[in-house]
Coordinates of C-alpha atoms and ligand atoms in Angstrom, one line a residue:
X19 CA 75.8 -53.6 -41.4
X20 CA 74.9 -51.2 -38.6
X21 CA 77.6 -50.1 -36.2
X22 CA 76.4 -51.3 -32.7
X23 CA 77.4 -48.0 -31.1
X24 CA 75.5 -46.0 -33.7
X25 CA 72.0 -45.6 -32.5
X26 CA 68.8 -44.4 -34.3
X27 CA 67.4 -41.6 -32.2
X28 CA 63.9 -40.1 -32.6
X29 CA 63.7 -36.6 -31.3
X30 CA 60.1 -35.3 -31.0
X31 CA 59.9 -31.5 -30.9
X32 CA 63.3 -31.6 -32.6
X33 CA 62.7 -28.3 -34.4
X34 CA 62.3 -26.5 -31.1
X35 CA 64.9 -24.8 -29.0
X36 CA 66.1 -27.7 -26.8
X37 CA 65.3 -30.3 -29.5
X38 CA 67.5 -28.7 -32.1
X39 CA 70.5 -28.6 -29.8
X40 CA 69.9 -32.2 -28.9
X41 CA 69.7 -33.3 -32.6
X42 CA 72.9 -31.5 -33.3
X43 CA 74.8 -33.2 -30.4
X44 CA 73.4 -36.6 -31.3
X45 CA 74.6 -36.2 -34.9
X46 CA 78.0 -35.0 -33.6
X47 CA 78.3 -38.2 -31.6
X48 CA 77.7 -40.2 -34.8
X49 CA 74.1 -41.3 -34.3
X50 CA 71.3 -41.3 -36.9
X51 CA 68.7 -38.8 -35.9
X52 CA 65.0 -38.6 -37.0
X53 CA 63.5 -35.2 -36.1
X54 CA 59.7 -35.1 -35.7
X55 CA 57.9 -31.8 -35.4
X56 CA 54.7 -30.1 -36.4
X57 CA 56.3 -26.6 -36.3
X58 CA 53.9 -25.3 -33.7
X59 CA 56.7 -23.3 -31.9
X60 CA 59.7 -24.8 -33.7
X61 CA 61.2 -23.7 -37.0
X62 CA 63.0 -25.2 -39.9
X63 CA 65.6 -22.5 -39.5
X64 CA 66.6 -24.2 -36.2
X65 CA 67.6 -27.3 -38.3
X66 CA 69.6 -25.4 -40.9
X67 CA 73.0 -26.6 -39.8
X68 CA 72.0 -30.3 -39.9
X69 CA 70.4 -30.3 -43.4
X70 CA 73.4 -31.5 -45.2
X71 CA 74.0 -34.6 -43.0
X72 CA 73.0 -37.9 -44.6
X73 CA 72.3 -39.2 -41.0
X74 CA 69.6 -36.5 -40.4
X75 CA 65.9 -36.9 -41.3
X76 CA 63.0 -34.6 -40.7
X77 CA 59.4 -35.5 -40.6
X78 CA 56.5 -33.0 -40.3
X79 CA 54.2 -34.9 -37.9
X80 CA 51.9 -34.2 -34.9
X81 CA 52.6 -36.6 -32.0
X82 CA 48.9 -36.7 -31.1
X83 CA 48.6 -39.0 -34.1
X84 CA 50.3 -42.5 -34.2
X85 CA 53.7 -42.8 -35.6
X86 CA 55.2 -46.0 -37.0
X87 CA 59.0 -45.9 -37.4
X88 CA 62.0 -48.0 -36.4
X89 CA 64.3 -46.4 -33.8
X90 CA 66.5 -47.4 -30.8
X91 CA 65.8 -44.5 -28.6
X92 CA 63.2 -41.8 -28.2
X93 CA 63.5 -38.3 -26.7
X94 CA 60.0 -37.0 -26.3
X95 CA 60.3 -33.3 -26.3
X96 CA 57.2 -32.3 -28.3
X97 CA 55.2 -29.7 -26.5
X98 CA 55.2 -25.9 -26.4
X99 CA 57.2 -24.8 -23.3
X100 CA 56.5 -21.1 -23.0
X101 CA 53.3 -20.1 -21.0
X102 CA 52.2 -17.7 -23.8
X103 CA 52.3 -20.5 -26.4
X104 CA 51.0 -23.4 -24.3
X105 CA 48.1 -21.2 -23.1
X106 CA 47.2 -20.1 -26.6
X107 CA 45.5 -23.5 -27.4
X108 CA 45.4 -25.2 -24.0
X109 CA 43.3 -28.2 -25.2
X110 CA 45.9 -29.0 -27.8
X111 CA 48.6 -28.6 -25.2
X112 CA 47.1 -31.3 -23.0
X113 CA 46.5 -33.5 -26.1
X114 CA 50.1 -33.1 -27.1
X115 CA 51.4 -34.1 -23.6
X116 CA 48.9 -37.0 -23.1
X117 CA 48.1 -38.5 -26.5
X118 CA 51.7 -37.7 -27.6
X119 CA 53.0 -39.7 -24.6
X120 CA 50.7 -42.6 -25.3
X121 CA 51.7 -42.8 -29.0
X122 CA 55.4 -42.5 -28.2
X123 CA 55.1 -45.1 -25.4
X124 CA 53.2 -47.4 -27.8
X125 CA 55.9 -46.9 -30.4
X126 CA 58.7 -47.5 -27.8
X127 CA 56.9 -50.7 -26.6
X128 CA 56.6 -52.1 -30.2
X129 CA 60.3 -51.5 -31.1
X130 CA 61.6 -52.0 -27.5
X131 CA 63.2 -48.5 -27.6
X132 CA 64.4 -46.6 -24.6
X133 CA 62.3 -43.5 -24.1
X134 CA 63.0 -40.2 -22.2
X135 CA 60.3 -37.8 -21.4
X136 CA 61.1 -34.0 -21.2
X137 CA 59.1 -33.4 -18.0
X138 CA 59.3 -30.2 -16.1
X139 CA 59.8 -28.4 -12.8
X140 CA 56.1 -27.3 -13.4
X141 CA 55.0 -30.6 -12.0
X142 CA 56.0 -29.1 -8.6
X143 CA 53.5 -26.1 -9.3
X144 CA 53.9 -23.2 -6.9
X145 CA 56.0 -25.2 -4.4
X146 CA 56.0 -24.9 -0.7
X147 CA 59.2 -27.1 -0.3
X148 CA 62.3 -25.3 -1.4
X149 CA 64.6 -26.3 -3.2
X150 CA 62.5 -29.0 -4.8
X151 CA 63.7 -32.6 -4.5
X152 CA 62.3 -35.4 -6.7
X153 CA 60.3 -36.7 -3.7
X154 CA 58.2 -33.7 -3.5
X155 CA 54.6 -34.2 -5.0
X156 CA 54.0 -30.7 -5.9
X157 CA 51.3 -28.0 -5.5
X158 CA 49.5 -27.6 -8.8
X159 CA 46.2 -25.8 -9.4
X160 CA 44.4 -28.4 -11.5
X161 CA 41.9 -25.9 -13.0
X162 CA 44.2 -22.8 -13.5
X163 CA 45.6 -21.4 -16.7
X164 CA 48.9 -23.3 -16.3
X165 CA 47.1 -26.6 -15.7
X166 CA 47.0 -27.7 -19.4
X167 CA 50.8 -27.8 -19.3
X168 CA 51.4 -28.8 -15.6
X169 CA 48.7 -31.6 -15.5
X170 CA 49.5 -32.7 -19.0
X171 CA 53.1 -33.2 -18.0
X172 CA 52.1 -34.9 -14.7
X173 CA 49.7 -37.3 -16.6
X174 CA 52.6 -38.0 -19.1
X175 CA 54.8 -39.0 -16.0
X176 CA 52.0 -41.3 -14.8
X177 CA 51.8 -43.0 -18.2
X178 CA 55.6 -43.4 -18.4
X179 CA 55.7 -45.0 -15.0
X180 CA 52.8 -47.3 -15.8
X181 CA 54.4 -48.4 -19.0
X182 CA 57.6 -49.0 -16.9
X183 CA 55.7 -51.2 -14.4
X184 CA 53.2 -52.8 -16.6
X185 CA 55.3 -53.4 -19.8
X186 CA 58.8 -53.2 -18.3
X187 CA 59.6 -50.4 -20.7
X188 CA 63.0 -48.7 -20.2
X189 CA 61.9 -45.1 -19.4
X190 CA 63.7 -42.0 -18.3
X191 CA 61.8 -39.1 -16.9
X192 CA 63.7 -35.9 -16.7
X193 CA 62.2 -32.9 -14.8
X194 CA 63.7 -30.0 -16.7
X195 CA 64.1 -26.6 -14.9
X196 CA 64.2 -23.3 -16.8
X197 CA 66.7 -23.6 -19.6
X198 CA 67.8 -20.9 -22.0
X199 CA 70.3 -20.2 -24.7
X200 CA 70.8 -19.4 -28.4
X201 CA 67.9 -20.4 -30.7
X202 CA 65.1 -19.5 -28.4
X203 CA 62.6 -17.9 -30.7
X204 CA 62.6 -14.0 -30.3
X205 CA 58.9 -14.2 -29.8
X206 CA 59.0 -17.2 -27.5
X207 CA 57.6 -15.2 -24.6
X208 CA 59.8 -16.7 -21.8
X209 CA 61.7 -14.4 -19.6
X210 CA 65.3 -14.7 -20.8
X211 CA 64.6 -14.2 -24.5
X212 CA 62.0 -11.4 -23.7
X213 CA 64.5 -9.5 -21.6
X214 CA 67.4 -9.9 -24.1
X215 CA 65.3 -8.8 -27.1
X216 CA 64.0 -5.7 -25.3
X217 CA 67.4 -4.8 -24.0
X218 CA 68.9 -5.0 -27.5
X219 CA 66.1 -3.0 -28.9
X220 CA 66.4 -0.4 -26.2
X221 CA 62.9 -1.0 -25.1
X222 CA 61.6 -1.4 -21.5
X223 CA 62.0 -4.8 -19.9
X224 CA 58.7 -5.8 -18.4
X225 CA 59.0 -7.5 -15.1
X226 CA 55.7 -9.2 -14.0
X227 CA 54.7 -8.5 -10.4
X228 CA 57.3 -7.1 -8.2
X229 CA 60.0 -9.2 -9.7
X230 CA 60.6 -11.0 -6.3
X231 CA 59.7 -14.4 -7.8
X232 CA 62.7 -16.6 -8.3
X233 CA 63.9 -19.0 -11.1
X234 CA 67.1 -21.0 -11.6
X235 CA 68.4 -20.8 -15.2
X236 CA 70.4 -23.6 -16.9
X237 CA 72.3 -23.0 -20.1
X238 CA 71.2 -25.2 -23.0
X239 CA 74.6 -27.1 -23.5
X240 CA 74.6 -28.2 -19.9
X241 CA 71.0 -29.5 -20.3
X242 CA 71.7 -31.4 -23.5
X243 CA 74.7 -33.2 -21.8
X244 CA 72.5 -34.2 -18.9
X245 CA 69.7 -35.5 -21.2
X246 CA 72.2 -37.7 -23.1
X247 CA 73.9 -39.0 -20.0
X248 CA 70.5 -39.9 -18.5
X249 CA 69.5 -41.7 -21.7
X250 CA 72.8 -43.6 -21.7
X251 CA 72.5 -44.7 -18.0
X252 CA 71.3 -48.1 -16.8
X253 CA 67.8 -49.3 -17.3
X254 CA 67.3 -49.7 -13.6
X255 CA 67.0 -45.9 -13.0
X256 CA 63.9 -44.5 -14.5
X257 CA 64.0 -41.2 -12.6
X258 CA 62.2 -38.9 -12.1
X259 CA 65.4 -36.8 -12.1
X260 CA 65.7 -33.0 -11.6
X261 CA 68.0 -31.4 -14.3
X262 CA 68.8 -27.7 -14.0
X263 CA 71.2 -25.2 -12.5
X264 CA 70.7 -24.5 -8.8
X265 CA 71.8 -20.9 -9.0
X266 CA 68.7 -19.0 -8.0
X267 CA 67.9 -15.4 -9.0
X268 CA 64.9 -13.1 -8.6
X269 CA 63.4 -11.9 -11.9
X270 CA 64.4 -8.4 -11.0
X271 CA 68.0 -9.5 -10.6
X272 CA 67.8 -11.2 -14.0
X273 CA 66.5 -8.0 -15.6
X274 CA 69.3 -6.0 -14.1
X275 CA 72.0 -8.5 -15.2
X276 CA 70.6 -8.5 -18.8
X277 CA 70.7 -4.7 -19.0
X278 CA 74.2 -4.6 -17.6
X279 CA 75.6 -7.4 -19.7
X280 CA 74.1 -6.1 -23.0
X281 CA 75.2 -2.5 -22.3
X282 CA 71.6 -1.4 -22.8
X283 CA 70.0 1.8 -21.8
X284 CA 66.6 0.1 -21.4
X285 CA 64.5 0.8 -18.2
X286 CA 62.6 -1.7 -16.2
X287 CA 58.9 -1.4 -16.0
X288 CA 56.4 -3.4 -14.0
X289 CA 53.3 -5.3 -15.3
X290 CA 50.7 -7.4 -13.6
X291 CA 51.7 -10.9 -12.4
X292 CA 50.0 -13.7 -14.4
X293 CA 47.8 -16.2 -12.4
X294 CA 49.5 -19.0 -10.7
X295 CA 53.0 -17.8 -11.4
X296 CA 55.3 -19.9 -9.1
X297 CA 56.8 -17.7 -6.4
X298 CA 60.1 -19.7 -6.2
X299 CA 61.9 -22.4 -8.0
X300 CA 65.3 -24.0 -7.5
X301 CA 66.2 -27.6 -8.4
X302 CA 67.7 -29.9 -5.8
X303 CA 70.2 -31.8 -8.1
X304 CA 71.8 -34.1 -5.5
X305 CA 70.4 -37.1 -7.4
X306 CA 71.7 -36.0 -10.8
X307 CA 75.1 -35.5 -9.3
X308 CA 75.0 -39.0 -7.8
X309 CA 73.5 -40.9 -10.7
X310 CA 75.0 -39.0 -13.7
X311 CA 78.1 -37.5 -12.1
X312 CA 76.7 -34.3 -13.7
X313 CA 76.3 -30.8 -12.7
X314 CA 75.9 -27.6 -14.8
X315 CA 79.2 -25.8 -15.6
X316 CA 78.0 -22.6 -17.2
X317 CA 77.4 -19.7 -14.9
X318 CA 74.4 -17.4 -15.7
X319 CA 76.7 -14.5 -16.6
X320 CA 78.5 -16.6 -19.2
X321 CA 75.3 -18.2 -20.6
X322 CA 73.7 -14.8 -20.8
X323 CA 76.7 -13.4 -22.8
X324 CA 76.5 -16.2 -25.3
X325 CA 72.7 -15.7 -25.7
X326 CA 73.0 -12.0 -26.0
X327 CA 75.6 -12.4 -28.7
X328 CA 73.2 -14.8 -30.5
X329 CA 70.2 -12.4 -30.4
X330 CA 72.5 -9.5 -31.3
X331 CA 73.4 -11.4 -34.5
X332 CA 69.8 -12.4 -35.2
X333 CA 68.3 -9.0 -34.7
X334 CA 71.0 -7.0 -36.4
X335 CA 73.3 -4.6 -34.6
X336 CA 71.1 -1.7 -35.8
X337 CA 68.5 -2.8 -33.4
X338 CA 70.7 -1.9 -30.6
X339 CA 69.7 1.4 -29.0
Ligands
NAD405 P1 60.0 -25.2 -27.8 O1 58.6 -24.6 -27.8 O2 61.1 -24.4 -28.4 O3 60.0 -26.7 -28.5 C1 58.9 -27.5 -28.5 C2 58.9 -28.2 -29.9 O4 57.8 -29.2 -29.9 C3 58.6 -27.2 -31.0 O5 59.5 -27.4 -32.1 C4 57.1 -27.5 -31.4 O6 56.9 -27.1 -32.8 C5 57.0 -28.9 -31.2 N1 55.7 -29.4 -30.9 C6 54.7 -28.9 -30.2 N2 53.6 -29.6 -30.2 C7 53.8 -30.7 -31.0 C8 53.1 -31.7 -31.5 N3 51.8 -31.9 -31.2 N4 53.6 -32.6 -32.4 C9 54.9 -32.5 -32.8 N5 55.7 -31.4 -32.4 C10 55.2 -30.5 -31.5 O7 60.3 -25.5 -26.3 P2 61.7 -26.1 -25.6 O8 62.1 -25.1 -24.6 O9 62.6 -26.5 -26.6 O10 61.1 -27.4 -24.9 C11 61.3 -28.7 -25.3 C12 60.6 -29.6 -24.2 O11 61.3 -29.5 -23.0 C13 59.2 -29.4 -24.0 O12 58.5 -30.7 -23.9 C14 59.2 -28.7 -22.7 O13 58.0 -28.9 -21.9 C15 60.4 -29.3 -22.0 N6 60.9 -28.3 -21.0 C16 61.6 -27.2 -21.4 C17 62.0 -26.3 -20.5 C18 62.8 -25.1 -20.8 O14 63.1 -24.3 -19.9 N7 63.3 -24.9 -22.0 C19 61.8 -26.5 -19.1 C20 61.0 -27.6 -18.7 C21 60.6 -28.5 -19.7
UDP406 N1 51.5 -46.5 -31.5 C1 52.2 -45.8 -32.4 N2 53.3 -46.4 -32.9 C2 53.6 -47.6 -32.8 C3 52.8 -48.4 -31.9 C4 51.8 -47.8 -31.2 O1 52.0 -44.5 -32.6 O2 54.6 -48.1 -33.4 C5 50.3 -45.9 -30.8 C6 49.0 -46.5 -31.1 O3 48.3 -45.7 -32.0 C7 48.4 -46.7 -29.8 C8 49.3 -46.1 -28.7 O4 50.6 -46.0 -29.5 O5 47.2 -45.9 -29.7 C9 49.5 -47.0 -27.5 O6 50.0 -48.2 -28.0 P1 49.9 -49.6 -27.1 O7 50.4 -50.7 -27.9 O8 50.6 -49.3 -25.8 O9 48.4 -49.7 -26.7 P2 47.1 -50.1 -27.6 O10 47.5 -50.2 -29.0 O11 46.8 -51.5 -27.0 O12 46.1 -49.1 -27.3
UDP407 N1 58.4 -12.9 -16.7 C1 58.6 -11.5 -16.6 N2 58.6 -10.8 -17.8 C2 58.6 -11.4 -19.0 C3 58.4 -12.9 -19.1 C4 58.3 -13.5 -17.9 O1 58.7 -10.9 -15.6 O2 58.7 -10.7 -20.0 C5 58.4 -13.7 -15.4 C6 57.3 -14.6 -15.3 O3 56.1 -14.0 -14.7 C7 57.8 -15.7 -14.3 C8 59.3 -15.7 -14.7 O4 59.5 -14.5 -15.4 O5 57.7 -15.4 -13.0 C9 59.7 -16.9 -15.7 O6 58.8 -16.9 -16.7 P1 58.9 -17.9 -18.0 O7 57.7 -17.6 -18.8 O8 60.2 -17.7 -18.6 O9 58.9 -19.3 -17.4 P2 58.1 -20.1 -16.2 O10 59.2 -20.5 -15.3 O11 57.1 -19.1 -15.5 O12 57.4 -21.1 -16.9

């Protein structure tokens, strides 16, 4: 007989950065975990620590195709998250967000599972309200190079709320702000991993534009805690809910911190700013504090140290200049 406290969780995008940490925590809490991934940006390497667990299953599958399994809750994380990767095949990115959401919502509806969507701060686009509260509708260029991701995620939010209203599906929409930590792919292309890899290799850190644009960086363990708390909360609160660390830094400040904390002799160089790059981003997390009693506890310096240590091990100490 199944233990009523033991849930069967499906994590789509489970072989990715965030997904693999989430699978690990769900297993540690005693749940059964089904990881579904097409390995577009994720790797089997990320799942290594879990392979021995009899409660862990992996399925190679693309969420743009229907999926028939029996689960109690679904974390829908499948989607490339780094601009470099989501812009590589933008049509597939939109399909992943939109068809993926339809299939996972259809699955949730059939088995009456709770379903959480990994949405994003990108739904706010290049925001003219700062910091961004959930009530802000955003400022997204619908035809720009980030639109495949931003509009795909916005459409997924629409689908989630329509299944909530039309089918009374228990949904949770989390708007995740920039999250970093060990197990980001060294070729991921996002700023924290790019800077750390370059610093450890003694190569120049490329700051796009003047580096005056800001981001707020959340350590992965804090984010995973928030996602699980949100999923466990009551059905009456679907979100959307901002999750992130409100500490706000310019990209230039981040580059300087990475160089300092890794003890690198790398220089900073400047490169052109990509189109539609948001100028500022900081989550207003008042709602998460109120609804989940949650706030991040890992300061940037500490999270960077842990991430630098991870990449140092991964790249080999010889790579250090
Ligand atoms: P990631 O690229 O490491 O992980 C995404 C995973 O989804 C990968 O394992 C990839 O192979 C898989 N995937 C992609 N397309 C798929 C498809 N069609 N079918 C099945 N699997 C597919 O990125 P991440 O940082 O772990 O992000 C996870 C989720 O969180 C994404 O949905 C992302 O949009 C969201 N998010 C992340 C951040 C962040 O800063 N890390 C911020 C906002 C939102
Ligand atoms: N779906 C799925 N797994 C399921 C149930 C549905 O992948 O267990 C897919 C199915 O292919 C469908 C989509 O989810 O296209 C939406 O399902 P829903 O029942 O909401 O709509 P309909 O089947 O009426 O289009
Ligand atoms: N960025 C940078 N150098 C890099 C990678 C990114 O200066 O090597 C900048 C990028 O232009 C953006 C910020 O860092 O302003 C965050 O980029 P990332 O791709 O991590 O995520 P975003 O929040 O833009 O989706």
